[in-house]
């Protein structure tokens, strides 16, 4: 398959970025015996690679990067703030973990010493994700102590008007969670360009 960014003026973009010749086209060989399947991480890598190429051949221009609404294009970054991916209670994680070990806000983690035998040298620590309950407490979101123990992780329903139905829905209203952008949108906007999705069911442009 081909994954390619085209601009209205050049079509396929080609040119030098520094001393490296680049094109905006990637040829990908899907299949178990080849390169597996095209994932969000491939799309992010290609986008990150071609933005400097766009900049090099269109100096001082702002691009509008347009994507269709495939799930790859709407995928969140690995460290995204997504309440539905969070435990209610604290959970031990490792730095190497994906998922709950990777949320981008370092205040969601604590390290606790667990081996007291060796006092000063070789201290051993475990890392914990503090969970939705820990974050709600950190942000003084509980109205009282009783709510801290009674509030469920999920109401398994749509959020109530005040979203006090469950920890996930309260957290989803927090600005940093509510404003979480997709991986592609973060890359595009982080480089000073604009990101848009085609309307749903828009025909593919290839
Ligand atoms: Zn162009
Ligand atoms: Zn709820």
Short mmCIF file of C-alpha atoms and ligand atoms in Angstrom, two decimals:
data_model
loop_
_atom_site.label_atom_id
_atom_site.label_comp_id
_atom_site.label_asym_id
_atom_site.label_seq_id
_atom_site.Cartn_x
_atom_site.Cartn_y
_atom_site.Cartn_z
CA UNK A 1 0.00 0.00 0.00
CA UNK A 2 0.95 3.62 -0.44
CA UNK A 3 0.57 6.27 2.22
CA UNK A 4 1.16 9.68 0.83
CA UNK A 5 0.67 13.35 1.60
CA UNK A 6 -0.02 15.52 -1.42
CA UNK A 7 -0.13 19.27 -1.54
CA UNK A 8 -2.18 21.19 -4.11
CA UNK A 9 0.86 22.84 -5.65
CA UNK A 10 3.44 20.02 -5.81
CA UNK A 11 1.37 16.84 -5.63
CA UNK A 12 3.78 14.36 -4.09
CA UNK A 13 6.25 16.47 -2.16
CA UNK A 14 9.95 15.88 -2.86
CA UNK A 15 13.03 17.71 -1.78
CA UNK A 16 15.94 18.05 0.56
CA UNK A 17 15.66 18.56 4.28
CA UNK A 18 19.21 19.47 5.21
CA UNK A 19 21.26 16.99 3.21
CA UNK A 20 18.56 14.29 3.21
CA UNK A 21 16.37 13.74 0.20
CA UNK A 22 12.78 12.99 1.20
CA UNK A 23 9.46 12.33 -0.41
CA UNK A 24 5.99 12.46 1.10
CA UNK A 25 5.28 8.88 -0.06
CA UNK A 26 5.74 5.69 1.95
CA UNK A 27 5.41 2.27 0.35
CA UNK A 28 4.25 -0.26 2.91
CA UNK A 29 4.04 -4.03 2.53
CA UNK A 30 1.21 -5.25 4.75
CA UNK A 31 0.89 -8.86 5.82
CA UNK A 32 2.13 -11.15 8.56
CA UNK A 33 5.31 -12.06 6.67
CA UNK A 34 6.08 -8.45 5.71
CA UNK A 35 5.50 -5.36 7.81
CA UNK A 36 2.34 -6.46 9.66
CA UNK A 37 -0.38 -3.83 9.30
CA UNK A 38 -0.43 -0.05 9.01
CA UNK A 39 -0.96 1.41 12.46
CA UNK A 40 -1.30 4.81 14.05
CA UNK A 41 2.40 4.70 14.96
CA UNK A 42 3.33 4.41 11.24
CA UNK A 43 1.07 7.34 10.40
CA UNK A 44 2.61 9.45 13.18
CA UNK A 45 6.14 8.58 12.07
CA UNK A 46 5.39 9.51 8.45
CA UNK A 47 3.73 12.77 9.46
CA UNK A 48 6.63 13.72 11.74
CA UNK A 49 9.00 12.99 8.87
CA UNK A 50 7.22 15.00 6.18
CA UNK A 51 6.39 18.19 8.11
CA UNK A 52 10.02 19.42 7.74
CA UNK A 53 9.77 18.56 4.02
CA UNK A 54 6.58 20.61 3.71
CA UNK A 55 8.31 23.49 5.52
CA UNK A 56 11.38 23.26 3.29
CA UNK A 57 9.46 23.53 0.02
CA UNK A 58 6.82 26.00 1.26
CA UNK A 59 8.75 28.50 3.38
CA UNK A 60 6.62 30.40 5.88
CA UNK A 61 3.40 28.66 4.79
CA UNK A 62 0.88 27.17 7.18
CA UNK A 63 -0.52 23.84 5.99
CA UNK A 64 -3.95 22.42 6.65
CA UNK A 65 -3.39 18.68 7.06
CA UNK A 66 -6.57 16.82 6.16
CA UNK A 67 -7.31 13.25 7.15
CA UNK A 68 -10.31 11.01 6.67
CA UNK A 69 -12.01 9.64 9.76
CA UNK A 70 -10.35 6.27 10.02
CA UNK A 71 -9.68 4.94 13.51
CA UNK A 72 -5.92 5.27 12.87
CA UNK A 73 -6.34 8.97 12.26
CA UNK A 74 -8.28 9.48 15.48
CA UNK A 75 -6.03 7.37 17.70
CA UNK A 76 -4.72 8.96 20.87
CA UNK A 77 -1.07 9.16 21.81
CA UNK A 78 0.24 6.43 24.10
CA UNK A 79 0.50 8.83 27.06
CA UNK A 80 -2.93 10.43 26.51
CA UNK A 81 -5.11 11.52 29.43
CA UNK A 82 -8.04 9.17 28.97
CA UNK A 83 -10.07 8.47 32.09
CA UNK A 84 -11.53 5.25 30.70
CA UNK A 85 -8.02 3.78 30.63
CA UNK A 86 -7.51 4.43 34.34
CA UNK A 87 -8.02 2.25 37.41
CA UNK A 88 -10.01 3.62 40.29
CA UNK A 89 -7.48 2.57 42.92
CA UNK A 90 -3.73 2.86 42.91
CA UNK A 91 -1.90 0.21 40.93
CA UNK A 92 1.75 -0.74 40.71
CA UNK A 93 3.28 0.04 37.31
CA UNK A 94 6.71 -0.12 35.73
CA UNK A 95 8.48 2.57 33.72
CA UNK A 96 8.52 0.15 30.81
CA UNK A 97 4.75 -0.45 30.94
CA UNK A 98 2.51 0.92 28.30
CA UNK A 99 -1.03 1.80 29.41
CA UNK A 100 -1.28 2.95 33.00
CA UNK A 101 2.49 3.26 33.32
CA UNK A 102 2.62 5.97 30.67
CA UNK A 103 0.22 8.83 31.40
CA UNK A 104 1.91 12.12 30.59
CA UNK A 105 1.24 13.80 33.91
CA UNK A 106 4.05 12.83 36.27
CA UNK A 107 1.99 13.95 39.27
CA UNK A 108 -0.13 10.81 38.73
CA UNK A 109 2.74 8.67 39.99
CA UNK A 110 4.39 8.05 43.32
CA UNK A 111 7.43 5.99 44.19
CA UNK A 112 7.44 4.07 47.40
CA UNK A 113 10.42 2.42 48.98
CA UNK A 114 9.65 -1.21 49.63
CA UNK A 115 12.91 -2.76 50.78
CA UNK A 116 13.88 -1.40 54.17
CA UNK A 117 16.48 -4.09 54.89
CA UNK A 118 19.26 -2.22 53.18
CA UNK A 119 18.98 1.15 54.79
CA UNK A 120 20.96 3.60 52.72
CA UNK A 121 22.36 1.71 49.78
CA UNK A 122 20.41 -0.18 47.15
CA UNK A 123 17.09 1.30 48.13
CA UNK A 124 14.37 -0.31 46.11
CA UNK A 125 11.29 1.51 44.97
CA UNK A 126 8.04 0.59 43.38
CA UNK A 127 6.18 2.98 41.14
CA UNK A 128 2.44 3.41 41.54
CA UNK A 129 -0.14 5.07 39.37
CA UNK A 130 -2.38 6.78 41.95
CA UNK A 131 -5.61 5.93 40.12
CA UNK A 132 -8.70 8.04 39.51
CA UNK A 133 -9.34 8.18 43.23
CA UNK A 134 -5.86 9.58 43.85
CA UNK A 135 -6.21 12.19 41.10
CA UNK A 136 -9.65 13.30 42.32
CA UNK A 137 -8.23 13.72 45.78
CA UNK A 138 -5.14 15.54 44.50
CA UNK A 139 -7.43 18.02 42.75
CA UNK A 140 -9.77 18.34 45.74
CA UNK A 141 -12.66 17.09 43.65
CA UNK A 142 -14.43 15.06 46.29
CA UNK A 143 -17.21 16.95 48.00
CA UNK A 144 -16.79 14.96 51.18
CA UNK A 145 -15.11 11.91 52.63
CA UNK A 146 -18.17 9.72 52.05
CA UNK A 147 -18.11 10.45 48.34
CA UNK A 148 -14.49 9.41 48.19
CA UNK A 149 -15.47 5.88 49.17
CA UNK A 150 -18.85 5.62 47.50
CA UNK A 151 -18.07 7.02 44.06
CA UNK A 152 -17.75 4.22 41.52
CA UNK A 153 -15.19 4.09 38.75
CA UNK A 154 -17.87 3.97 36.05
CA UNK A 155 -21.63 4.33 36.02
CA UNK A 156 -21.73 2.36 32.72
CA UNK A 157 -24.14 4.93 31.42
CA UNK A 158 -24.10 8.35 29.83
CA UNK A 159 -22.89 11.10 32.14
CA UNK A 160 -25.49 12.87 34.25
CA UNK A 161 -25.88 16.64 33.77
CA UNK A 162 -23.47 17.44 36.61
CA UNK A 163 -21.29 14.39 35.78
CA UNK A 164 -21.07 13.43 39.46
CA UNK A 165 -22.26 9.92 38.54
CA UNK A 166 -18.82 8.32 38.50
CA UNK A 167 -15.09 8.99 38.65
CA UNK A 168 -14.60 8.61 34.89
CA UNK A 169 -17.24 11.20 34.05
CA UNK A 170 -15.99 13.71 36.62
CA UNK A 171 -12.47 13.32 35.29
CA UNK A 172 -13.50 13.66 31.66
CA UNK A 173 -14.77 17.17 32.47
CA UNK A 174 -11.36 18.29 33.76
CA UNK A 175 -9.81 20.66 31.19
CA UNK A 176 -6.63 18.66 30.61
CA UNK A 177 -8.69 15.50 29.97
CA UNK A 178 -11.42 17.25 27.99
CA UNK A 179 -8.85 18.90 25.71
CA UNK A 180 -6.86 15.76 25.00
CA UNK A 181 -6.15 15.70 21.27
CA UNK A 182 -5.45 12.82 18.96
CA UNK A 183 -1.86 11.86 18.20
CA UNK A 184 -1.93 13.31 14.68
CA UNK A 185 -3.55 16.54 15.83
CA UNK A 186 -0.85 17.01 18.47
CA UNK A 187 1.93 16.52 15.91
CA UNK A 188 0.36 18.90 13.37
CA UNK A 189 -0.52 21.65 15.84
CA UNK A 190 2.76 21.23 17.71
CA UNK A 191 4.55 22.13 14.49
CA UNK A 192 2.46 25.26 13.90
CA UNK A 193 0.15 23.84 11.22
CA UNK A 194 -3.58 23.16 11.17
CA UNK A 195 -5.33 19.83 11.55
CA UNK A 196 -8.72 18.86 10.15
CA UNK A 197 -10.73 15.71 9.55
CA UNK A 198 -12.91 15.28 6.51
CA UNK A 199 -16.62 15.05 7.36
CA UNK A 200 -17.77 11.55 8.24
CA UNK A 201 -18.43 9.32 5.22
CA UNK A 202 -16.60 11.76 2.93
CA UNK A 203 -15.35 9.76 -0.03
CA UNK A 204 -11.66 8.89 0.09
CA UNK A 205 -9.44 11.20 -1.89
CA UNK A 206 -7.22 8.53 -3.39
ZN1 LIG B 1 3.20 22.35 -2.59
ZN1 LIG B 2 -20.86 8.32 35.00
#
